[in-house]
PDB file of C-alpha atoms in Angstrom:
ATOM      1  CA  MET I  18     -14.611  -6.484 -12.425  1.00 66.00           C
ATOM      2  CA  ILE I  19     -15.813  -3.937 -10.154  1.00 68.00           C
ATOM      3  CA  ASP I  20     -15.917  -0.484 -12.037  1.00 68.00           C
ATOM      4  CA  PRO I  21     -15.589   2.510 -10.946  1.00 74.00           C
ATOM      5  CA  ALA I  22     -13.218   1.381  -8.853  1.00 83.00           C
ATOM      6  CA  ILE I  23     -10.316   2.452  -6.760  1.00 87.00           C
ATOM      7  CA  VAL I  24      -7.624   0.294  -5.441  1.00 92.00           C
ATOM      8  CA  ILE I  25      -5.231   1.562  -2.635  1.00 93.00           C
ATOM      9  CA  GLY I  26      -1.996   0.175  -1.748  1.00 96.00           C
ATOM     10  CA  VAL I  27       0.236   0.542   1.663  1.00 96.00           C
ATOM     11  CA  ASP I  28       3.570   0.108   2.433  1.00 96.00           C
ATOM     12  CA  PRO I  29       3.228   1.209   6.244  1.00 94.00           C
ATOM     13  CA  SER I  30       6.636   2.787   8.130  1.00 92.00           C
ATOM     14  CA  LEU I  31       6.728   5.201  10.798  1.00 91.00           C
ATOM     15  CA  THR I  32       9.313   7.070   8.872  1.00 92.00           C
ATOM     16  CA  ALA I  33       8.506   6.495   4.962  1.00 93.00           C
ATOM     17  CA  ALA I  34       5.054   5.067   4.684  1.00 95.00           C
ATOM     18  CA  GLY I  35       4.252   4.817   0.972  1.00 96.00           C
ATOM     19  CA  VAL I  36       0.481   4.965  -0.170  1.00 95.00           C
ATOM     20  CA  ALA I  37      -0.531   4.554  -4.027  1.00 95.00           C
ATOM     21  CA  THR I  38      -4.058   4.849  -4.933  1.00 91.00           C
ATOM     22  CA  ALA I  39      -5.297   3.265  -8.807  1.00 92.00           C
ATOM     23  CA  MET I  40      -8.225   3.543 -10.423  1.00 88.00           C
ATOM     24  CA  THR I  41     -10.430   2.665 -13.163  1.00 85.00           C
ATOM     25  CA  PRO I  42     -10.147   5.059 -15.724  1.00 80.00           C
ATOM     26  CA  GLU I  43     -14.112   5.622 -15.294  1.00 78.00           C
ATOM     27  CA  CYS I  44     -13.000   7.419 -11.335  1.00 75.00           C
ATOM     28  CA  ALA I  45     -10.588   9.494 -13.301  1.00 64.00           C
ATOM     29  CA  GLU I  46     -13.250  11.122 -15.268  1.00 65.00           C
ATOM     30  CA  TYR I  47     -14.189  13.258 -12.001  1.00 59.00           C
ATOM     31  CA  GLY I  48     -10.390  14.654 -12.319  1.00 58.00           C
ATOM     32  CA  ASP I  49      -7.835  13.405 -10.450  1.00 66.00           C
ATOM     33  CA  ASP I  50      -5.034  11.724 -11.778  1.00 81.00           C
ATOM     34  CA  GLN I  51      -5.543   8.019 -12.133  1.00 86.00           C
ATOM     35  CA  PHE I  52      -2.967   7.210 -10.161  1.00 91.00           C
ATOM     36  CA  LYS I  53      -0.891   8.723  -7.231  1.00 90.00           C
ATOM     37  CA  VAL I  54       1.461   8.053  -5.065  1.00 94.00           C
ATOM     38  CA  ALA I  55       2.710   9.711  -1.597  1.00 93.00           C
ATOM     39  CA  THR I  56       5.049   8.865   1.362  1.00 94.00           C
ATOM     40  CA  PHE I  57       4.447  10.198   4.795  1.00 91.00           C
ATOM     41  CA  GLY I  58       6.520   9.772   8.260  1.00 89.00           C
ATOM     42  CA  ARG I  59       8.839  11.618  10.344  1.00 85.00           C
ATOM     43  CA  ALA I  60      11.627  10.128  12.207  1.00 84.00           C
ATOM     44  CA  GLY I  61      11.277   9.515  16.052  1.00 82.00           C
ATOM     45  CA  LYS I  62      13.347   8.693  18.988  1.00 80.00           C
ATOM     46  CA  ASN I  63      14.357   5.822  21.187  1.00 76.00           C
ATOM     47  CA  ASP I  64      13.342   7.173  24.232  1.00 83.00           C
ATOM     48  CA  GLU I  65       9.985   8.830  23.245  1.00 88.00           C
ATOM     49  CA  PRO I  66       7.107   8.898  25.598  1.00 91.00           C
ATOM     50  CA  LEU I  67       4.302   6.345  25.087  1.00 91.00           C
ATOM     51  CA  TYR I  68       1.850   8.929  24.535  1.00 91.00           C
ATOM     52  CA  THR I  69       3.960  10.548  21.804  1.00 91.00           C
ATOM     53  CA  ARG I  70       4.411   7.521  20.256  1.00 90.00           C
ATOM     54  CA  LEU I  71       0.952   6.618  20.094  1.00 92.00           C
ATOM     55  CA  GLU I  72       0.295   9.869  18.567  1.00 93.00           C
ATOM     56  CA  ARG I  73       2.216   9.704  16.061  1.00 91.00           C
ATOM     57  CA  ILE I  74       0.806   6.107  15.089  1.00 93.00           C
ATOM     58  CA  GLU I  75      -2.732   8.015  15.530  1.00 94.00           C
ATOM     59  CA  VAL I  76      -1.102  10.814  13.287  1.00 94.00           C
ATOM     60  CA  LEU I  77       0.325   8.735  10.455  1.00 93.00           C
ATOM     61  CA  ALA I  78      -2.375   6.600  10.453  1.00 94.00           C
ATOM     62  CA  ASP I  79      -5.306   9.425   9.564  1.00 93.00           C
ATOM     63  CA  GLU I  80      -2.539  10.742   6.954  1.00 92.00           C
ATOM     64  CA  ILE I  81      -2.796   7.153   5.134  1.00 91.00           C
ATOM     65  CA  ARG I  82      -6.355   7.370   5.084  1.00 90.00           C
ATOM     66  CA  ASP I  83      -6.541  10.859   4.396  1.00 87.00           C
ATOM     67  CA  GLN I  84      -4.740  10.711   1.145  1.00 81.00           C
ATOM     68  CA  ALA I  85      -6.584   7.412   0.571  1.00 76.00           C
ATOM     69  CA  VAL I  86     -10.189   8.927   0.554  1.00 73.00           C
ATOM     70  CA  ASN I  87     -10.191  12.484   0.545  1.00 60.00           C
ATOM     71  CA  LEU I  88      -8.007  12.950  -2.249  1.00 49.00           C
ATOM     72  CA  MET I  89     -10.602  10.845  -4.691  1.00 54.00           C
ATOM     73  CA  GLN I  90     -13.518   9.276  -4.689  1.00 61.00           C
ATOM     74  CA  TRP I  91     -14.528   6.412  -2.198  1.00 64.00           C
ATOM     75  CA  PRO I  92     -11.818   3.555  -2.387  1.00 74.00           C
ATOM     76  CA  SER I  93     -13.112  -0.626  -3.338  1.00 85.00           C
ATOM     77  CA  LEU I  94     -10.274  -1.934  -2.070  1.00 93.00           C
ATOM     78  CA  MET I  95      -6.879  -2.045   0.339  1.00 94.00           C
ATOM     79  CA  LEU I  96      -4.077  -3.957  -0.241  1.00 97.00           C
ATOM     80  CA  ILE I  97      -0.597  -3.299   2.697  1.00 97.00           C
ATOM     81  CA  GLU I  98       2.458  -5.189   2.873  1.00 96.00           C
ATOM     82  CA  THR I  99       2.142  -7.471   5.688  1.00 94.00           C
ATOM     83  CA  PRO I 100       4.529  -7.161   8.177  1.00 87.00           C
ATOM     84  CA  ALA I 101       7.854  -7.583   8.203  1.00 75.00           C
ATOM     85  CA  TYR I 102       8.127 -10.779  10.917  1.00 71.00           C
ATOM     86  CA  SER I 103      11.319 -11.819  11.132  1.00 68.00           C
ATOM     87  CA  GLN I 104      12.735  -8.187  11.617  1.00 66.00           C
ATOM     88  CA  SER I 105      13.824  -7.105  15.355  1.00 63.00           C
ATOM     89  CA  THR I 106      15.089  -3.574  14.682  1.00 63.00           C
ATOM     90  CA  GLY I 107      13.400   0.161  14.011  1.00 60.00           C
ATOM     91  CA  LYS I 108      10.371   0.289  16.766  1.00 80.00           C
ATOM     92  CA  THR I 109       8.885  -3.331  15.801  1.00 84.00           C
ATOM     93  CA  HIS I 110       6.274  -3.339  18.371  1.00 85.00           C
ATOM     94  CA  ASP I 111       5.115   0.162  17.111  1.00 89.00           C
ATOM     95  CA  ARG I 112       5.728  -0.640  13.423  1.00 90.00           C
ATOM     96  CA  SER I 113       3.241  -3.229  14.449  1.00 91.00           C
ATOM     97  CA  GLY I 114       0.995  -0.889  15.878  1.00 93.00           C
ATOM     98  CA  LEU I 115       0.842   1.456  13.168  1.00 94.00           C
ATOM     99  CA  TRP I 116      -0.211  -1.424  10.698  1.00 95.00           C
ATOM    100  CA  TRP I 117      -3.320  -2.672  13.077  1.00 95.00           C
ATOM    101  CA  GLU I 118      -4.614   1.172  13.142  1.00 96.00           C
ATOM    102  CA  VAL I 119      -4.155   1.332   9.203  1.00 96.00           C
ATOM    103  CA  VAL I 120      -5.807  -2.124   8.713  1.00 96.00           C
ATOM    104  CA  ARG I 121      -8.839  -0.935  11.647  1.00 96.00           C
ATOM    105  CA  ILE I 122      -9.317   2.358   9.586  1.00 94.00           C
ATOM    106  CA  PHE I 123      -9.947   1.303   6.550  1.00 92.00           C
ATOM    107  CA  ARG I 124     -11.683  -2.203   7.719  1.00 93.00           C
ATOM    108  CA  ARG I 125     -13.836  -1.094  10.352  1.00 93.00           C
ATOM    109  CA  GLU I 126     -14.353   2.518  10.122  1.00 89.00           C
ATOM    110  CA  LEU I 127     -14.611   2.899   6.692  1.00 88.00           C
ATOM    111  CA  GLU I 128     -15.841  -0.454   5.984  1.00 88.00           C
ATOM    112  CA  ILE I 129     -13.203  -1.010   2.916  1.00 91.00           C
ATOM    113  CA  PRO I 130     -12.238  -4.650   2.484  1.00 94.00           C
ATOM    114  CA  VAL I 131      -8.515  -5.067   3.374  1.00 96.00           C
ATOM    115  CA  ILE I 132      -6.356  -7.598   2.124  1.00 97.00           C
ATOM    116  CA  GLU I 133      -2.771  -8.311   3.058  1.00 96.00           C
ATOM    117  CA  VAL I 134      -0.154  -9.081   0.819  1.00 98.00           C
ATOM    118  CA  SER I 135       3.697 -10.946   1.642  1.00 96.00           C
ATOM    119  CA  VAL I 136       6.683  -9.290   0.630  1.00 96.00           C
ATOM    120  CA  GLN I 137       7.871 -12.263  -1.347  1.00 96.00           C
ATOM    121  CA  LYS I 138       4.671 -11.939  -3.614  1.00 97.00           C
ATOM    122  CA  VAL I 139       5.271  -7.829  -4.198  1.00 98.00           C
ATOM    123  CA  LYS I 140       8.435  -8.842  -5.278  1.00 98.00           C
ATOM    124  CA  THR I 141       7.813 -11.063  -7.850  1.00 98.00           C
ATOM    125  CA  TYR I 142       5.000  -9.337  -9.085  1.00 98.00           C
ATOM    126  CA  ALA I 143       7.134  -5.954  -9.459  1.00 98.00           C
ATOM    127  CA  THR I 144      10.251  -8.201 -10.836  1.00 97.00           C
ATOM    128  CA  GLY I 145       9.610 -11.925 -10.578  1.00 97.00           C
ATOM    129  CA  LYS I 146      11.811 -12.583  -8.144  1.00 96.00           C
ATOM    130  CA  GLY I 147      10.735 -13.445  -4.974  1.00 95.00           C
ATOM    131  CA  ASN I 148      13.997 -12.614  -3.185  1.00 94.00           C
ATOM    132  CA  THR I 149      15.010  -9.498  -4.763  1.00 94.00           C
ATOM    133  CA  GLY I 150      16.131  -5.811  -3.052  1.00 94.00           C
ATOM    134  CA  LYS I 151      14.318  -3.226  -2.617  1.00 93.00           C
ATOM    135  CA  GLN I 152      16.234  -1.024  -5.313  1.00 96.00           C
ATOM    136  CA  ALA I 153      15.553  -3.875  -7.851  1.00 96.00           C
ATOM    137  CA  VAL I 154      11.887  -3.216  -7.391  1.00 97.00           C
ATOM    138  CA  LEU I 155      11.989   0.438  -7.632  1.00 97.00           C
ATOM    139  CA  LEU I 156      13.982   0.294 -10.861  1.00 97.00           C
ATOM    140  CA  GLU I 157      11.610  -2.200 -12.618  1.00 97.00           C
ATOM    141  CA  VAL I 158       8.124   0.040 -11.004  1.00 97.00           C
ATOM    142  CA  ALA I 159      10.092   2.969 -12.373  1.00 96.00           C
ATOM    143  CA  ARG I 160      10.433   1.431 -15.956  1.00 96.00           C
ATOM    144  CA  ARG I 161       7.282  -0.305 -16.180  1.00 96.00           C
ATOM    145  CA  TYR I 162       5.393   2.573 -14.732  1.00 96.00           C
ATOM    146  CA  PRO I 163       7.263   5.798 -16.087  1.00 95.00           C
ATOM    147  CA  HIS I 164       4.001   7.903 -16.100  1.00 93.00           C
ATOM    148  CA  VAL I 165       3.651   7.892 -12.476  1.00 95.00           C
ATOM    149  CA  ALA I 166       6.294   9.506 -10.547  1.00 94.00           C
ATOM    150  CA  ILE I 167       7.854   6.928  -7.795  1.00 96.00           C
ATOM    151  CA  SER I 168      10.341   8.539  -5.820  1.00 95.00           C
ATOM    152  CA  ASN I 169      11.665   5.854  -3.644  1.00 97.00           C
ATOM    153  CA  ASP I 170      11.122   2.348  -2.455  1.00 96.00           C
ATOM    154  CA  ASN I 171       8.299   2.619  -0.164  1.00 96.00           C
ATOM    155  CA  GLU I 172       6.169   4.314  -2.802  1.00 97.00           C
ATOM    156  CA  ALA I 173       6.716   1.642  -5.615  1.00 98.00           C
ATOM    157  CA  ASP I 174       6.065  -1.245  -2.907  1.00 98.00           C
ATOM    158  CA  ALA I 175       2.620   0.440  -2.476  1.00 97.00           C
ATOM    159  CA  PHE I 176       2.031   0.789  -6.296  1.00 98.00           C
ATOM    160  CA  THR I 177       2.948  -2.256  -6.728  1.00 98.00           C
ATOM    161  CA  LEU I 178       0.567  -2.970  -4.452  1.00 98.00           C
ATOM    162  CA  ALA I 179      -1.791  -1.502  -6.594  1.00 97.00           C
ATOM    163  CA  ALA I 180      -1.990  -2.759  -9.493  1.00 98.00           C
ATOM    164  CA  ILE I 181      -2.171  -6.249  -7.710  1.00 98.00           C
ATOM    165  CA  GLY I 182      -4.994  -4.754  -6.402  1.00 96.00           C
ATOM    166  CA  MET I 183      -6.502  -3.662  -9.874  1.00 95.00           C
ATOM    167  CA  ARG I 184      -5.580  -7.323 -11.896  1.00 96.00           C
ATOM    168  CA  LEU I 185      -7.129  -8.683  -8.171  1.00 95.00           C
ATOM    169  CA  ILE I 186     -10.834  -6.838  -9.364  1.00 92.00           C
ATOM    170  CA  GLY I 187     -10.268  -7.429 -13.277  1.00 92.00           C
ATOM    171  CA  ALA I 188      -8.893  -4.246 -14.287  1.00 92.00           C
ATOM    172  CA  PRO I 189      -4.695  -4.587 -14.754  1.00 95.00           C
ATOM    173  CA  ILE I 190      -3.349  -1.537 -15.626  1.00 95.00           C
ATOM    174  CA  ASP I 191       0.428  -3.369 -16.854  1.00 95.00           C
ATOM    175  CA  ASP I 192       1.031  -6.344 -18.663  1.00 95.00           C
ATOM    176  CA  VAL I 193       3.635  -8.216 -16.742  1.00 95.00           C
ATOM    177  CA  PRO I 194       4.995 -11.626 -17.551  1.00 96.00           C
ATOM    178  CA  LYS I 195       4.104 -15.296 -16.265  1.00 96.00           C
ATOM    179  CA  THR I 196       6.731 -15.371 -13.993  1.00 96.00           C
ATOM    180  CA  HIS I 197       5.370 -12.043 -12.157  1.00 97.00           C
ATOM    181  CA  LEU I 198       1.940 -13.257 -11.822  1.00 97.00           C
ATOM    182  CA  ARG I 199       2.841 -15.946  -9.535  1.00 97.00           C
ATOM    183  CA  ALA I 200       2.318 -13.483  -7.221  1.00 97.00           C
ATOM    184  CA  MET I 201      -1.663 -13.640  -7.728  1.00 97.00           C
ATOM    185  CA  GLU I 202      -1.714 -17.102  -6.378  1.00 96.00           C
ATOM    186  CA  GLY I 203      -3.614 -17.120  -3.153  1.00 95.00           C
ATOM    187  CA  LEU I 204      -4.809 -13.862  -3.597  1.00 94.00           C
ATOM    188  CA  GLU I 205      -8.535 -13.497  -3.465  1.00 88.00           C
ATOM    189  CA  PHE I 206     -11.212 -10.542  -3.067  1.00 85.00           C
ATOM    190  CA  PRO I 207     -12.757 -10.663   0.365  1.00 82.00           C
TER     191      PRO I 207
END
């Protein structure tokens, strides 16, 4: 087990990126909440110029970094949801740019190990089924973690990523059925 430890979960989105942090109780002794969630982003326009879109991506990536680092002690691991490769709507190229910028910041600038986790694994860990909808994940996460103020499905996905990460480092924050633990298959600390 890595202890003390802080794990960050990121569900990247241009309009509503979910960011969650979970820490071992030793870290919380410094005065921070053991669990935090937040949403970042803003609506864009289809005809925005190149540099406006680039600035949006950079600002959002910085906000994600600041939420994860500045509000708490140094993180130990970051998990990010894999891109939705099958989607062709909603500024796919720009979302990809945000994904890579977040990974670059955490891996290169902050030197924090990064693990990508598929959408199916997030859903499986949260609900036991890899093909369920976002609302089912939100309802299950809100039920399982009533002490965390999760307000939307992006935060629910991000918190699920943080919970997966805490289990991965040997400091689980929950007790989930074996069907949910299938999501852990193939994941390992880098």
